[in-house]
Amino acid sequence: MLLTREKRPDKLFAFENIILFVYLCMRLNPNFQSDSLLYSSVPVILTVSLILKLFIKQELSIVRVFGSSYVRWIIMFTIISLLSFRWSLIPAKSNLNFFMINLVTMIPLALYITSEKRLENVMKVFIASTVFTCMYMFLFANVSMLSIEGANRLGSVDEGWNSNAIGLMCSSAIVFCLYLRSKSNRAKNILILFILAFMAIIILTGSRSALLNVIMCWLFYLIFCQPKGKVFYVLVASVIGVVTLYMVMNVPIFYNTIGIRMESLFNFIKGTGVVDSSTQIRSSMMT
């Protein structure tokens, strides 16, 4: 997707961004998904507002819709996901609504993000919705440290706050914070505070996928997006990675949350030692 700079960039607090914030808060917060009418109507409002915006800006055309590689990709992914209901041993028919909402909403959003300013605004909205969701989680949700497969992980089985989902939400927000911090000198300290807070939550969730997501995205950004001093940045990132791994595996509070799960992953790779059921299930799904 080719991103350009608009002559008159859209404002952060535009109507479509406000609706996107509400949409993301509902998608990220399990407690907000109980109201089926509101849960289904917000994506429709978001889609209509994005299409109207594109129509008013004269940016909506058949060529743009079918010429977007992302649109073709998400349509293909949705079709394959829906067809998987035919061969799945346990079809997750409850996810049908999820696939359709994403198909209807993500295509207009992909067509909407045609400039750096719009992309940055979407990232800011996602960060804001993640901050709101985390605050809600600690203030109002029944979320606590649970003993899961020998690890103490932040989550809640009763209210649907999945540890991995929380971790991936925060890891995506960290990646966006890192990008925005590199693009502007404004609010750098606030972004650093957000990164530290999100990283602490990831450690508490014990989510290996979230931790690896942050590390890999950061490394790729340093390697491919830094015009100068790539060797220096890679060395710094490597040192930070080694120190982080050492702390995770040796500091008790970190080891009891995510270190023990990383050790299980290493055991699986080596083929020796105890491997948790989560890793075994993922291995079975790949074979």
mmCIF file of C-alpha atoms in Angstrom:
data_model
loop_
_atom_site.group_PDB
_atom_site.id
_atom_site.type_symbol
_atom_site.label_atom_id
_atom_site.label_comp_id
_atom_site.label_asym_id
_atom_site.label_seq_id
_atom_site.Cartn_x
_atom_site.Cartn_y
_atom_site.Cartn_z
ATOM 1 C CA MET A 1 0.000 0.000 0.000
ATOM 2 C CA LEU A 2 1.386 3.385 -1.049
ATOM 3 C CA LEU A 3 1.150 6.009 1.678
ATOM 4 C CA THR A 4 1.251 9.703 0.822
ATOM 5 C CA ARG A 5 1.104 12.959 2.722
ATOM 6 C CA GLU A 6 -2.219 14.758 2.501
ATOM 7 C CA LYS A 7 -2.353 18.480 1.828
ATOM 8 C CA ARG A 8 -5.104 18.841 4.423
ATOM 9 C CA PRO A 9 -4.714 15.870 6.779
ATOM 10 C CA ASP A 10 -7.668 14.473 8.708
ATOM 11 C CA LYS A 11 -7.953 15.433 12.354
ATOM 12 C CA LEU A 12 -7.361 12.887 15.086
ATOM 13 C CA PHE A 13 -10.755 13.563 16.686
ATOM 14 C CA ALA A 14 -12.706 13.158 13.460
ATOM 15 C CA PHE A 15 -16.017 11.301 13.730
ATOM 16 C CA GLU A 16 -14.694 8.137 12.097
ATOM 17 C CA ASN A 17 -11.793 7.974 14.572
ATOM 18 C CA ILE A 18 -14.171 8.325 17.517
ATOM 19 C CA ILE A 19 -16.322 5.473 16.171
ATOM 20 C CA LEU A 20 -13.150 3.427 15.566
ATOM 21 C CA PHE A 21 -12.192 3.989 19.215
ATOM 22 C CA VAL A 22 -15.597 2.696 20.372
ATOM 23 C CA TYR A 23 -15.333 -0.255 17.967
ATOM 24 C CA LEU A 24 -11.871 -1.252 19.227
ATOM 25 C CA CYS A 25 -12.907 -0.897 22.875
ATOM 26 C CA MET A 26 -15.796 -3.285 22.246
ATOM 27 C CA ARG A 27 -13.602 -5.756 20.374
ATOM 28 C CA LEU A 28 -10.853 -5.733 23.006
ATOM 29 C CA ASN A 29 -13.133 -5.815 26.060
ATOM 30 C CA PRO A 30 -15.026 -9.117 26.616
ATOM 31 C CA ASN A 31 -17.428 -7.418 29.045
ATOM 32 C CA PHE A 32 -18.684 -5.124 26.273
ATOM 33 C CA GLN A 33 -19.597 -8.024 23.984
ATOM 34 C CA SER A 34 -22.665 -9.153 25.937
ATOM 35 C CA ASP A 35 -24.936 -6.571 24.285
ATOM 36 C CA SER A 36 -25.355 -8.226 20.873
ATOM 37 C CA LEU A 37 -27.320 -5.309 19.368
ATOM 38 C CA LEU A 38 -24.668 -2.712 20.233
ATOM 39 C CA TYR A 39 -21.861 -5.143 19.400
ATOM 40 C CA SER A 40 -23.265 -5.625 15.885
ATOM 41 C CA SER A 41 -24.367 -2.045 15.226
ATOM 42 C CA VAL A 42 -21.051 -0.294 16.006
ATOM 43 C CA PRO A 43 -19.180 -2.011 13.105
ATOM 44 C CA VAL A 44 -22.004 -0.994 10.762
ATOM 45 C CA ILE A 45 -21.773 2.643 11.920
ATOM 46 C CA LEU A 46 -17.985 2.543 11.499
ATOM 47 C CA THR A 47 -18.273 1.087 7.991
ATOM 48 C CA VAL A 48 -20.863 3.656 6.909
ATOM 49 C CA SER A 49 -18.818 6.558 8.317
ATOM 50 C CA LEU A 50 -15.660 5.368 6.511
ATOM 51 C CA ILE A 51 -17.474 4.901 3.199
ATOM 52 C CA LEU A 52 -19.088 8.346 3.499
ATOM 53 C CA LYS A 53 -15.677 9.851 4.240
ATOM 54 C CA LEU A 54 -14.185 8.200 1.155
ATOM 55 C CA PHE A 55 -17.162 9.271 -0.961
ATOM 56 C CA ILE A 56 -16.966 12.900 0.187
ATOM 57 C CA LYS A 57 -13.200 12.948 -0.421
ATOM 58 C CA GLN A 58 -13.799 11.348 -3.867
ATOM 59 C CA GLU A 59 -11.521 8.455 -2.949
ATOM 60 C CA LEU A 60 -13.990 5.618 -3.547
ATOM 61 C CA SER A 61 -13.846 3.702 -6.823
ATOM 62 C CA ILE A 62 -14.136 0.149 -8.128
ATOM 63 C CA VAL A 63 -10.501 0.247 -9.239
ATOM 64 C CA ARG A 64 -9.318 1.167 -5.748
ATOM 65 C CA VAL A 65 -11.495 -1.473 -4.082
ATOM 66 C CA PHE A 66 -10.310 -4.405 -6.175
ATOM 67 C CA GLY A 67 -6.852 -2.951 -6.797
ATOM 68 C CA SER A 68 -5.911 -3.080 -3.121
ATOM 69 C CA SER A 69 -3.765 -6.115 -2.301
ATOM 70 C CA TYR A 70 -4.967 -6.013 1.317
ATOM 71 C CA VAL A 71 -8.612 -6.180 0.222
ATOM 72 C CA ARG A 72 -7.897 -9.213 -1.965
ATOM 73 C CA TRP A 73 -5.961 -10.831 0.887
ATOM 74 C CA ILE A 74 -8.678 -10.342 3.525
ATOM 75 C CA ILE A 75 -11.388 -11.607 1.162
ATOM 76 C CA MET A 76 -9.348 -14.735 0.427
ATOM 77 C CA PHE A 77 -8.608 -15.253 4.138
ATOM 78 C CA THR A 78 -12.304 -14.911 5.037
ATOM 79 C CA ILE A 79 -13.367 -17.374 2.336
ATOM 80 C CA ILE A 80 -10.817 -19.981 3.483
ATOM 81 C CA SER A 81 -11.862 -19.445 7.121
ATOM 82 C CA LEU A 82 -15.535 -19.944 6.266
ATOM 83 C CA LEU A 83 -14.798 -23.026 4.146
ATOM 84 C CA SER A 84 -12.845 -24.513 7.082
ATOM 85 C CA PHE A 85 -16.192 -25.130 8.801
ATOM 86 C CA ARG A 86 -16.652 -28.060 6.392
ATOM 87 C CA TRP A 87 -13.533 -29.981 7.434
ATOM 88 C CA SER A 88 -12.983 -28.850 11.025
ATOM 89 C CA LEU A 89 -13.422 -31.546 13.681
ATOM 90 C CA ILE A 90 -15.111 -29.000 15.986
ATOM 91 C CA PRO A 91 -16.446 -26.127 13.824
ATOM 92 C CA ALA A 92 -16.346 -22.824 15.728
ATOM 93 C CA LYS A 93 -19.625 -21.524 14.299
ATOM 94 C CA SER A 94 -19.679 -18.810 16.948
ATOM 95 C CA ASN A 95 -16.816 -17.156 15.023
ATOM 96 C CA LEU A 96 -18.983 -16.662 11.927
ATOM 97 C CA ASN A 97 -20.080 -13.246 13.185
ATOM 98 C CA PHE A 98 -16.434 -12.376 13.874
ATOM 99 C CA PHE A 99 -15.353 -13.140 10.300
ATOM 100 C CA MET A 100 -18.240 -11.246 8.730
ATOM 101 C CA ILE A 101 -17.734 -8.161 10.911
ATOM 102 C CA ASN A 102 -14.037 -8.106 10.080
ATOM 103 C CA LEU A 103 -14.757 -8.500 6.367
ATOM 104 C CA VAL A 104 -17.281 -5.644 6.352
ATOM 105 C CA THR A 105 -15.182 -3.345 8.545
ATOM 106 C CA MET A 106 -11.587 -4.007 7.528
ATOM 107 C CA ILE A 107 -12.094 -3.428 3.802
ATOM 108 C CA PRO A 108 -13.320 0.192 4.201
ATOM 109 C CA LEU A 109 -10.600 0.766 6.810
ATOM 110 C CA ALA A 110 -7.941 -0.514 4.391
ATOM 111 C CA LEU A 111 -9.261 1.797 1.681
ATOM 112 C CA TYR A 112 -9.310 4.680 4.158
ATOM 113 C CA ILE A 113 -5.650 4.378 5.245
ATOM 114 C CA THR A 114 -3.993 5.937 2.212
ATOM 115 C CA SER A 115 -1.701 8.460 3.943
ATOM 116 C CA GLU A 116 0.841 8.497 6.738
ATOM 117 C CA LYS A 117 -1.334 10.849 8.792
ATOM 118 C CA ARG A 118 -4.326 8.522 8.629
ATOM 119 C CA LEU A 119 -2.134 5.550 9.495
ATOM 120 C CA GLU A 120 -0.701 7.384 12.495
ATOM 121 C CA ASN A 121 -4.192 8.442 13.601
ATOM 122 C CA VAL A 122 -5.377 4.809 13.515
ATOM 123 C CA MET A 123 -2.331 3.794 15.582
ATOM 124 C CA LYS A 124 -3.095 6.524 18.134
ATOM 125 C CA VAL A 125 -6.709 5.379 18.350
ATOM 126 C CA PHE A 126 -5.592 1.787 18.929
ATOM 127 C CA ILE A 127 -3.178 2.883 21.682
ATOM 128 C CA ALA A 128 -5.930 4.949 23.331
ATOM 129 C CA SER A 129 -8.384 2.039 23.198
ATOM 130 C CA THR A 130 -5.731 -0.281 24.681
ATOM 131 C CA VAL A 131 -5.076 2.157 27.536
ATOM 132 C CA PHE A 132 -8.827 2.408 28.184
ATOM 133 C CA THR A 133 -9.222 -1.389 28.084
ATOM 134 C CA CYS A 134 -6.311 -1.952 30.493
ATOM 135 C CA MET A 135 -7.683 0.648 32.920
ATOM 136 C CA TYR A 136 -11.118 -0.970 32.759
ATOM 137 C CA MET A 137 -9.570 -4.408 33.242
ATOM 138 C CA PHE A 138 -7.835 -3.439 36.484
ATOM 139 C CA LEU A 139 -10.609 -1.196 37.863
ATOM 140 C CA PHE A 140 -13.825 -3.036 36.997
ATOM 141 C CA ALA A 141 -13.131 -6.545 35.639
ATOM 142 C CA ASN A 142 -12.579 -9.625 37.770
ATOM 143 C CA VAL A 143 -9.001 -10.068 36.556
ATOM 144 C CA SER A 144 -6.349 -11.568 38.822
ATOM 145 C CA MET A 145 -3.244 -13.768 38.807
ATOM 146 C CA LEU A 146 -4.305 -17.336 38.030
ATOM 147 C CA SER A 147 -2.282 -20.523 38.317
ATOM 148 C CA ILE A 148 -2.343 -21.971 34.795
ATOM 149 C CA GLU A 149 -0.103 -24.939 33.945
ATOM 150 C CA GLY A 150 2.281 -24.094 36.778
ATOM 151 C CA ALA A 151 2.564 -20.394 35.835
ATOM 152 C CA ASN A 152 0.937 -17.408 37.561
ATOM 153 C CA ARG A 153 -0.765 -15.522 34.736
ATOM 154 C CA LEU A 154 -2.954 -12.443 34.620
ATOM 155 C CA GLY A 155 -6.433 -13.240 33.351
ATOM 156 C CA SER A 156 -9.990 -14.235 34.178
ATOM 157 C CA VAL A 157 -11.671 -17.443 33.084
ATOM 158 C CA ASP A 158 -15.176 -16.410 34.182
ATOM 159 C CA GLU A 159 -15.292 -13.074 32.326
ATOM 160 C CA GLY A 160 -13.357 -14.185 29.235
ATOM 161 C CA TRP A 161 -10.180 -12.148 29.741
ATOM 162 C CA ASN A 162 -7.750 -14.494 27.996
ATOM 163 C CA SER A 163 -4.101 -14.043 28.988
ATOM 164 C CA ASN A 164 -2.794 -14.345 25.430
ATOM 165 C CA ALA A 165 -5.431 -11.919 24.098
ATOM 166 C CA ILE A 166 -4.445 -9.323 26.711
ATOM 167 C CA GLY A 167 -0.763 -9.808 25.916
ATOM 168 C CA LEU A 168 -1.210 -9.529 22.143
ATOM 169 C CA MET A 169 -3.330 -6.402 22.566
ATOM 170 C CA CYS A 170 -0.538 -4.771 24.594
ATOM 171 C CA SER A 171 2.217 -6.001 22.275
ATOM 172 C CA SER A 172 0.489 -4.434 19.252
ATOM 173 C CA ALA A 173 0.137 -1.173 21.191
ATOM 174 C CA ILE A 174 3.872 -1.267 22.025
ATOM 175 C CA VAL A 175 4.789 -1.680 18.344
ATOM 176 C CA PHE A 176 2.619 1.329 17.452
ATOM 177 C CA CYS A 177 4.165 3.365 20.296
ATOM 178 C CA LEU A 178 7.665 2.582 19.036
ATOM 179 C CA TYR A 179 6.724 3.660 15.529
ATOM 180 C CA LEU A 180 5.069 6.927 16.635
ATOM 181 C CA ARG A 181 7.985 7.726 18.927
ATOM 182 C CA SER A 182 10.404 7.460 16.014
ATOM 183 C CA LYS A 183 8.262 9.670 13.776
ATOM 184 C CA SER A 184 7.740 12.637 16.091
ATOM 185 C CA ASN A 185 9.355 14.419 19.025
ATOM 186 C CA ARG A 186 5.995 15.173 20.598
ATOM 187 C CA ALA A 187 4.786 13.111 23.576
ATOM 188 C CA LYS A 188 7.889 10.891 23.541
ATOM 189 C CA ASN A 189 7.931 10.597 27.341
ATOM 190 C CA ILE A 190 4.249 9.640 27.428
ATOM 191 C CA LEU A 191 4.847 6.954 24.807
ATOM 192 C CA ILE A 192 7.736 5.569 26.875
ATOM 193 C CA LEU A 193 5.444 5.338 29.911
ATOM 194 C CA PHE A 194 2.857 3.512 27.818
ATOM 195 C CA ILE A 195 5.518 1.094 26.530
ATOM 196 C CA LEU A 196 6.714 0.309 30.062
ATOM 197 C CA ALA A 197 3.145 -0.176 31.319
ATOM 198 C CA PHE A 198 2.175 -2.425 28.399
ATOM 199 C CA MET A 199 5.406 -4.425 28.788
ATOM 200 C CA ALA A 200 4.672 -4.993 32.481
ATOM 201 C CA ILE A 201 1.206 -6.298 31.598
ATOM 202 C CA ILE A 202 2.684 -8.643 28.972
ATOM 203 C CA ILE A 203 5.048 -10.091 31.580
ATOM 204 C CA LEU A 204 2.134 -10.559 33.985
ATOM 205 C CA THR A 205 0.077 -12.392 31.337
ATOM 206 C CA GLY A 206 2.945 -14.808 30.665
ATOM 207 C CA SER A 207 2.154 -14.650 26.948
ATOM 208 C CA ARG A 208 5.068 -15.987 24.916
ATOM 209 C CA SER A 209 3.498 -14.948 21.612
ATOM 210 C CA ALA A 210 3.079 -11.367 22.831
ATOM 211 C CA LEU A 211 6.681 -11.150 24.043
ATOM 212 C CA LEU A 212 8.030 -12.621 20.799
ATOM 213 C CA ASN A 213 5.809 -10.259 18.808
ATOM 214 C CA VAL A 214 7.354 -7.222 20.515
ATOM 215 C CA ILE A 215 10.923 -8.498 20.134
ATOM 216 C CA MET A 216 10.595 -9.510 16.482
ATOM 217 C CA CYS A 217 8.769 -6.343 15.382
ATOM 218 C CA TRP A 218 11.326 -4.179 17.168
ATOM 219 C CA LEU A 219 14.256 -6.032 15.597
ATOM 220 C CA PHE A 220 12.742 -5.855 12.110
ATOM 221 C CA TYR A 221 12.137 -2.136 12.552
ATOM 222 C CA LEU A 222 15.736 -1.515 13.644
ATOM 223 C CA ILE A 223 17.152 -3.569 10.796
ATOM 224 C CA PHE A 224 14.969 -2.380 7.909
ATOM 225 C CA CYS A 225 13.716 1.080 8.903
ATOM 226 C CA GLN A 226 16.775 2.752 10.452
ATOM 227 C CA PRO A 227 18.776 4.521 7.725
ATOM 228 C CA LYS A 228 21.958 4.876 9.784
ATOM 229 C CA GLY A 229 23.710 2.977 12.516
ATOM 230 C CA LYS A 230 22.014 -0.358 11.862
ATOM 231 C CA VAL A 231 24.876 -2.326 13.390
ATOM 232 C CA PHE A 232 24.739 -0.199 16.531
ATOM 233 C CA TYR A 233 20.981 -0.604 16.893
ATOM 234 C CA VAL A 234 21.176 -4.356 16.342
ATOM 235 C CA LEU A 235 23.902 -4.649 19.003
ATOM 236 C CA VAL A 236 21.872 -2.582 21.462
ATOM 237 C CA ALA A 237 18.771 -4.656 20.737
ATOM 238 C CA SER A 238 20.738 -7.875 21.196
ATOM 239 C CA VAL A 239 22.097 -6.735 24.560
ATOM 240 C CA ILE A 240 18.623 -5.712 25.730
ATOM 241 C CA GLY A 241 17.254 -9.047 24.521
ATOM 242 C CA VAL A 242 19.898 -11.033 26.412
ATOM 243 C CA VAL A 243 19.345 -9.020 29.601
ATOM 244 C CA THR A 244 15.570 -9.451 29.287
ATOM 245 C CA LEU A 245 15.921 -13.202 28.776
ATOM 246 C CA TYR A 246 18.247 -13.465 31.771
ATOM 247 C CA MET A 247 15.784 -11.593 33.994
ATOM 248 C CA VAL A 248 12.854 -13.665 32.748
ATOM 249 C CA MET A 249 14.666 -16.923 33.485
ATOM 250 C CA ASN A 250 16.325 -15.958 36.788
ATOM 251 C CA VAL A 251 14.195 -13.366 38.623
ATOM 252 C CA PRO A 252 11.509 -15.321 40.552
ATOM 253 C CA ILE A 253 8.601 -12.926 39.905
ATOM 254 C CA PHE A 254 9.296 -12.994 36.158
ATOM 255 C CA TYR A 255 10.126 -16.698 36.032
ATOM 256 C CA ASN A 256 6.855 -17.687 37.739
ATOM 257 C CA THR A 257 4.810 -15.790 35.156
ATOM 258 C CA ILE A 258 6.535 -16.137 31.794
ATOM 259 C CA GLY A 259 9.954 -17.708 32.443
ATOM 260 C CA ILE A 260 8.523 -21.138 33.196
ATOM 261 C CA ARG A 261 6.572 -21.014 29.926
ATOM 262 C CA MET A 262 9.643 -19.944 27.950
ATOM 263 C CA GLU A 263 11.512 -22.873 29.515
ATOM 264 C CA SER A 264 8.749 -25.196 28.319
ATOM 265 C CA LEU A 265 9.125 -23.770 24.802
ATOM 266 C CA PHE A 266 12.890 -24.328 24.894
ATOM 267 C CA ASN A 267 12.288 -27.915 26.075
ATOM 268 C CA PHE A 268 9.991 -28.476 23.103
ATOM 269 C CA ILE A 269 12.629 -27.150 20.683
ATOM 270 C CA LYS A 270 15.353 -29.319 22.269
ATOM 271 C CA GLY A 271 13.080 -32.340 22.491
ATOM 272 C CA THR A 272 13.842 -32.949 26.188
ATOM 273 C CA GLY A 273 12.256 -32.026 29.494
ATOM 274 C CA VAL A 274 8.689 -31.095 30.425
ATOM 275 C CA VAL A 275 6.500 -29.420 27.787
ATOM 276 C CA ASP A 276 3.226 -27.713 28.781
ATOM 277 C CA SER A 277 -0.081 -28.742 27.208
ATOM 278 C CA SER A 278 -0.429 -25.412 25.377
ATOM 279 C CA THR A 279 2.744 -26.051 23.385
ATOM 280 C CA GLN A 280 1.741 -29.668 22.759
ATOM 281 C CA ILE A 281 -1.658 -28.606 21.388
ATOM 282 C CA ARG A 282 -0.041 -26.078 19.043
ATOM 283 C CA SER A 283 2.406 -28.749 17.872
ATOM 284 C CA SER A 284 -0.462 -31.171 17.190
ATOM 285 C CA MET A 285 -2.303 -28.515 15.158
ATOM 286 C CA MET A 286 0.745 -28.101 12.900
ATOM 287 C CA THR A 287 1.236 -31.821 12.265
#
